[in-house]
Amino acid sequence: MNPFAMAAANVRSMWRRFIGLTVLLAVAAAVCVTALGISDRADSAARDRVQEGTANRSVTVDRLMERTDSKPLSTETVRALSVLPNVTSVEPRAQVSFGYKDQQVPGVLLYATTPRPSLLPPLLKSVRTQLFPLHPGEIVLPKRAQGSDLTPLLGRSITVTTTRSTSAGQGTGVPASVRVVGLFDPAWQMDGPDAAYADEATVVRWAAAKAGVTESEFATSVGYDRITVLARTAHDVPGLLSDIQSAGYAATSLQQEMSALPGVLSLIHTAGQVLLVVLGLVALVGALVVTGALSRQRAREIGILKALGFGNRAVLTMFVAETGIIGATGAALGALLGLAGAAAAAAGLRGSSELAPYLPDGIPLPDPGVLVGILLLTLAVTVIGAWVPARRAAQLSPSDAIKEW
């Protein structure tokens, strides 16, 4: 009889004997699928959202107003920075103060700011779905500022007071009309407290008037307060930072403050790999122990087979084939259990607002290649674990086997 057919028949007739090994392999594979699914998705999301996110790819160029040798951040600077290698965008920022008061708002002093496309404020309400980029004469205010509720201003055209320079250190108030098109969370203070966001033309016009220059003079001589330069990848940031600093600008990057971040992200990935190795060893040891026990229990069967003329190779093939069938069954069950485990784990972790952004909406499975690798590894360690006891059993003489060694 064909050894492979005999192996299949043995598994069907003696399936109770193989339950322990099957459960061990299924649990090991399931834990691997669940753990690597969560860690893989978390690792990928962390790299996309953190390491390759906007903040970690940004270089901030500041205008040092207290230093006479500081270069102005002019429109020419913006053009020069935009042609540097590995730059995806250049986002200038200007700020200028303005005031507003009416019967409901006793008086607030805000700072009109040019919005950065890579770091827009979190909107709470707006007059349209796609608010940015802002149209000329539009402004987005914080929902609350300096104790005043600005919600009633949404959708209204209001008159604010800006400043026009009249002489050195002197200025006069100038009315300006803007339309409030959105309200954002006042806790968002990435551009400073009491920031508001207006279209660039409006901010430049108000800033030029306050500086006592024309808009064209402002763009060339006074310049922006800050410029954010986005690199193509996080890996390109150090070289881009060096290029900007070599050009004579004061520049820093978030990477310099978060130098430990790449190591932390690598640790997440390494932890998943270590888990896979540990569970593989557990499955291998389990296969050795359980298969050895099964071989000893079947000593009489081995003796009868050898007496009927089955050679060492045929007996060895039968034992290994049986284990292979069990390994494949355990791996398949493990994959199904891993799907359920990953779904349950993800559902539980999504309850945390801090962890939810790092998990996908569906089941967080490993990449297809990793998943197939887990299943093949489960099968491989089972067969390898069975080889030694199966080879020893196959080499028994019929008389020794029947004596039940």
PDB file of N, CA, C and O in Angstrom, residues 335-367:
ATOM      1  N   ALA A 335      -4.949  29.486  11.286  1.00  0.00           N
ATOM      2  CA  ALA A 335      -5.263  30.666  10.480  1.00  0.00           C
ATOM      3  C   ALA A 335      -6.676  31.159  10.779  1.00  0.00           C
ATOM      4  O   ALA A 335      -6.914  32.370  10.919  1.00  0.00           O
ATOM      5  N   LEU A 336      -7.625  30.211  10.873  1.00  0.00           N
ATOM      6  CA  LEU A 336      -9.010  30.600  11.182  1.00  0.00           C
ATOM      7  C   LEU A 336      -9.117  31.209  12.577  1.00  0.00           C
ATOM      8  O   LEU A 336      -9.784  32.227  12.782  1.00  0.00           O
ATOM      9  N   LEU A 337      -8.455  30.571  13.547  1.00  0.00           N
ATOM     10  CA  LEU A 337      -8.464  31.128  14.906  1.00  0.00           C
ATOM     11  C   LEU A 337      -7.765  32.485  14.941  1.00  0.00           C
ATOM     12  O   LEU A 337      -8.157  33.387  15.687  1.00  0.00           O
ATOM     13  N   GLY A 338      -6.684  32.626  14.140  1.00  0.00           N
ATOM     14  CA  GLY A 338      -5.973  33.898  14.081  1.00  0.00           C
ATOM     15  C   GLY A 338      -6.844  35.011  13.528  1.00  0.00           C
ATOM     16  O   GLY A 338      -6.786  36.157  13.995  1.00  0.00           O
ATOM     17  N   LEU A 339      -7.690  34.685  12.521  1.00  0.00           N
ATOM     18  CA  LEU A 339      -8.627  35.669  11.984  1.00  0.00           C
ATOM     19  C   LEU A 339      -9.580  36.150  13.075  1.00  0.00           C
ATOM     20  O   LEU A 339      -9.795  37.351  13.247  1.00  0.00           O
ATOM     21  N   ALA A 340     -10.131  35.177  13.809  1.00  0.00           N
ATOM     22  CA  ALA A 340     -11.054  35.536  14.888  1.00  0.00           C
ATOM     23  C   ALA A 340     -10.337  36.322  15.983  1.00  0.00           C
ATOM     24  O   ALA A 340     -10.862  37.315  16.507  1.00  0.00           O
ATOM     25  N   GLY A 341      -9.115  35.883  16.330  1.00  0.00           N
ATOM     26  CA  GLY A 341      -8.363  36.574  17.371  1.00  0.00           C
ATOM     27  C   GLY A 341      -7.991  37.987  16.973  1.00  0.00           C
ATOM     28  O   GLY A 341      -8.080  38.919  17.787  1.00  0.00           O
ATOM     29  N   ALA A 342      -7.577  38.162  15.713  1.00  0.00           N
ATOM     30  CA  ALA A 342      -7.218  39.502  15.242  1.00  0.00           C
ATOM     31  C   ALA A 342      -8.425  40.426  15.240  1.00  0.00           C
ATOM     32  O   ALA A 342      -8.329  41.593  15.617  1.00  0.00           O
ATOM     33  N   ALA A 343      -9.576  39.876  14.806  1.00  0.00           N
ATOM     34  CA  ALA A 343     -10.794  40.689  14.794  1.00  0.00           C
ATOM     35  C   ALA A 343     -11.182  41.092  16.209  1.00  0.00           C
ATOM     36  O   ALA A 343     -11.534  42.252  16.469  1.00  0.00           O
ATOM     37  N   ALA A 344     -11.112  40.148  17.152  1.00  0.00           N
ATOM     38  CA  ALA A 344     -11.481  40.444  18.536  1.00  0.00           C
ATOM     39  C   ALA A 344     -10.507  41.432  19.168  1.00  0.00           C
ATOM     40  O   ALA A 344     -10.911  42.372  19.865  1.00  0.00           O
ATOM     41  N   ALA A 345      -9.207  41.218  18.930  1.00  0.00           N
ATOM     42  CA  ALA A 345      -8.202  42.115  19.506  1.00  0.00           C
ATOM     43  C   ALA A 345      -8.352  43.535  18.958  1.00  0.00           C
ATOM     44  O   ALA A 345      -8.269  44.517  19.701  1.00  0.00           O
ATOM     45  N   ALA A 346      -8.579  43.627  17.644  1.00  0.00           N
ATOM     46  CA  ALA A 346      -8.739  44.950  17.037  1.00  0.00           C
ATOM     47  C   ALA A 346      -9.977  45.657  17.577  1.00  0.00           C
ATOM     48  O   ALA A 346      -9.950  46.859  17.854  1.00  0.00           O
ATOM     49  N   ALA A 347     -11.075  44.888  17.739  1.00  0.00           N
ATOM     50  CA  ALA A 347     -12.303  45.490  18.270  1.00  0.00           C
ATOM     51  C   ALA A 347     -12.071  46.030  19.672  1.00  0.00           C
ATOM     52  O   ALA A 347     -12.559  47.107  20.033  1.00  0.00           O
ATOM     53  N   GLY A 348     -11.325  45.278  20.473  1.00  0.00           N
ATOM     54  CA  GLY A 348     -11.038  45.740  21.823  1.00  0.00           C
ATOM     55  C   GLY A 348     -10.134  46.961  21.851  1.00  0.00           C
ATOM     56  O   GLY A 348     -10.371  47.913  22.600  1.00  0.00           O
ATOM     57  N   LEU A 349      -9.100  46.967  21.001  1.00  0.00           N
ATOM     58  CA  LEU A 349      -8.144  48.073  20.995  1.00  0.00           C
ATOM     59  C   LEU A 349      -8.739  49.340  20.410  1.00  0.00           C
ATOM     60  O   LEU A 349      -8.296  50.434  20.745  1.00  0.00           O
ATOM     61  N   ARG A 350      -9.733  49.194  19.517  1.00  0.00           N
ATOM     62  CA  ARG A 350     -10.355  50.387  18.937  1.00  0.00           C
ATOM     63  C   ARG A 350     -11.131  51.180  19.981  1.00  0.00           C
ATOM     64  O   ARG A 350     -11.507  52.327  19.739  1.00  0.00           O
ATOM     65  N   GLY A 351     -11.391  50.568  21.128  1.00  0.00           N
ATOM     66  CA  GLY A 351     -12.057  51.308  22.198  1.00  0.00           C
ATOM     67  C   GLY A 351     -11.186  52.393  22.801  1.00  0.00           C
ATOM     68  O   GLY A 351     -11.689  53.292  23.476  1.00  0.00           O
ATOM     69  N   SER A 352      -9.882  52.331  22.531  1.00  0.00           N
ATOM     70  CA  SER A 352      -8.963  53.367  23.018  1.00  0.00           C
ATOM     71  C   SER A 352      -8.764  54.417  21.937  1.00  0.00           C
ATOM     72  O   SER A 352      -8.362  54.092  20.816  1.00  0.00           O
ATOM     73  N   SER A 353      -9.041  55.661  22.265  1.00  0.00           N
ATOM     74  CA  SER A 353      -8.888  56.737  21.285  1.00  0.00           C
ATOM     75  C   SER A 353      -7.437  56.921  20.865  1.00  0.00           C
ATOM     76  O   SER A 353      -7.160  57.415  19.766  1.00  0.00           O
ATOM     77  N   GLU A 354      -6.497  56.515  21.723  1.00  0.00           N
ATOM     78  CA  GLU A 354      -5.079  56.668  21.405  1.00  0.00           C
ATOM     79  C   GLU A 354      -4.601  55.585  20.445  1.00  0.00           C
ATOM     80  O   GLU A 354      -3.698  55.812  19.637  1.00  0.00           O
ATOM     81  N   LEU A 355      -5.205  54.381  20.533  1.00  0.00           N
ATOM     82  CA  LEU A 355      -4.762  53.262  19.700  1.00  0.00           C
ATOM     83  C   LEU A 355      -5.565  53.126  18.421  1.00  0.00           C
ATOM     84  O   LEU A 355      -5.062  52.576  17.442  1.00  0.00           O
ATOM     85  N   ALA A 356      -6.802  53.599  18.405  1.00  0.00           N
ATOM     86  CA  ALA A 356      -7.683  53.420  17.251  1.00  0.00           C
ATOM     87  C   ALA A 356      -7.087  53.903  15.932  1.00  0.00           C
ATOM     88  O   ALA A 356      -7.235  53.231  14.902  1.00  0.00           O
ATOM     89  N   PRO A 357      -6.373  55.064  15.881  1.00  0.00           N
ATOM     90  CA  PRO A 357      -5.833  55.516  14.597  1.00  0.00           C
ATOM     91  C   PRO A 357      -4.791  54.583  13.998  1.00  0.00           C
ATOM     92  O   PRO A 357      -4.483  54.682  12.811  1.00  0.00           O
ATOM     93  N   TYR A 358      -4.232  53.675  14.808  1.00  0.00           N
ATOM     94  CA  TYR A 358      -3.180  52.794  14.318  1.00  0.00           C
ATOM     95  C   TYR A 358      -3.707  51.422  13.900  1.00  0.00           C
ATOM     96  O   TYR A 358      -2.934  50.516  13.621  1.00  0.00           O
ATOM     97  N   LEU A 359      -5.035  51.284  13.851  1.00  0.00           N
ATOM     98  CA  LEU A 359      -5.636  50.013  13.455  1.00  0.00           C
ATOM     99  C   LEU A 359      -6.529  50.225  12.242  1.00  0.00           C
ATOM    100  O   LEU A 359      -7.223  51.239  12.147  1.00  0.00           O
ATOM    101  N   PRO A 360      -6.553  49.271  11.312  1.00  0.00           N
ATOM    102  CA  PRO A 360      -7.426  49.411  10.138  1.00  0.00           C
ATOM    103  C   PRO A 360      -8.878  49.159  10.524  1.00  0.00           C
ATOM    104  O   PRO A 360      -9.178  48.647  11.597  1.00  0.00           O
ATOM    105  N   ASP A 361      -9.791  49.498   9.621  1.00  0.00           N
ATOM    106  CA  ASP A 361     -11.209  49.301   9.892  1.00  0.00           C
ATOM    107  C   ASP A 361     -11.576  47.822   9.882  1.00  0.00           C
ATOM    108  O   ASP A 361     -12.445  47.391  10.623  1.00  0.00           O
ATOM    109  N   GLY A 362     -10.930  47.033   9.023  1.00  0.00           N
ATOM    110  CA  GLY A 362     -11.232  45.614   8.938  1.00  0.00           C
ATOM    111  C   GLY A 362     -10.384  44.789   9.887  1.00  0.00           C
ATOM    112  O   GLY A 362      -9.917  45.262  10.920  1.00  0.00           O
ATOM    113  N   ILE A 363     -10.189  43.511   9.521  1.00  0.00           N
ATOM    114  CA  ILE A 363      -9.375  42.608  10.339  1.00  0.00           C
ATOM    115  C   ILE A 363      -7.900  42.902  10.068  1.00  0.00           C
ATOM    116  O   ILE A 363      -7.456  42.858   8.916  1.00  0.00           O
ATOM    117  N   PRO A 364      -7.100  43.183  11.098  1.00  0.00           N
ATOM    118  CA  PRO A 364      -5.682  43.524  10.898  1.00  0.00           C
ATOM    119  C   PRO A 364      -4.811  42.293  10.684  1.00  0.00           C
ATOM    120  O   PRO A 364      -4.166  41.803  11.597  1.00  0.00           O
ATOM    121  N   LEU A 365      -4.802  41.787   9.453  1.00  0.00           N
ATOM    122  CA  LEU A 365      -4.003  40.601   9.145  1.00  0.00           C
ATOM    123  C   LEU A 365      -2.599  40.993   8.722  1.00  0.00           C
ATOM    124  O   LEU A 365      -2.369  42.110   8.232  1.00  0.00           O
ATOM    125  N   PRO A 366      -1.634  40.085   8.876  1.00  0.00           N
ATOM    126  CA  PRO A 366      -0.301  40.341   8.318  1.00  0.00           C
ATOM    127  C   PRO A 366      -0.374  40.409   6.799  1.00  0.00           C
ATOM    128  O   PRO A 366      -1.390  40.036   6.190  1.00  0.00           O
ATOM    129  N   ASP A 367       0.690  40.848   6.178  1.00  0.00           N
ATOM    130  CA  ASP A 367       0.757  40.833   4.720  1.00  0.00           C
ATOM    131  C   ASP A 367       0.583  39.400   4.216  1.00  0.00           C
ATOM    132  O   ASP A 367       0.944  38.448   4.921  1.00  0.00           O
TER     133      ASP A 367
END
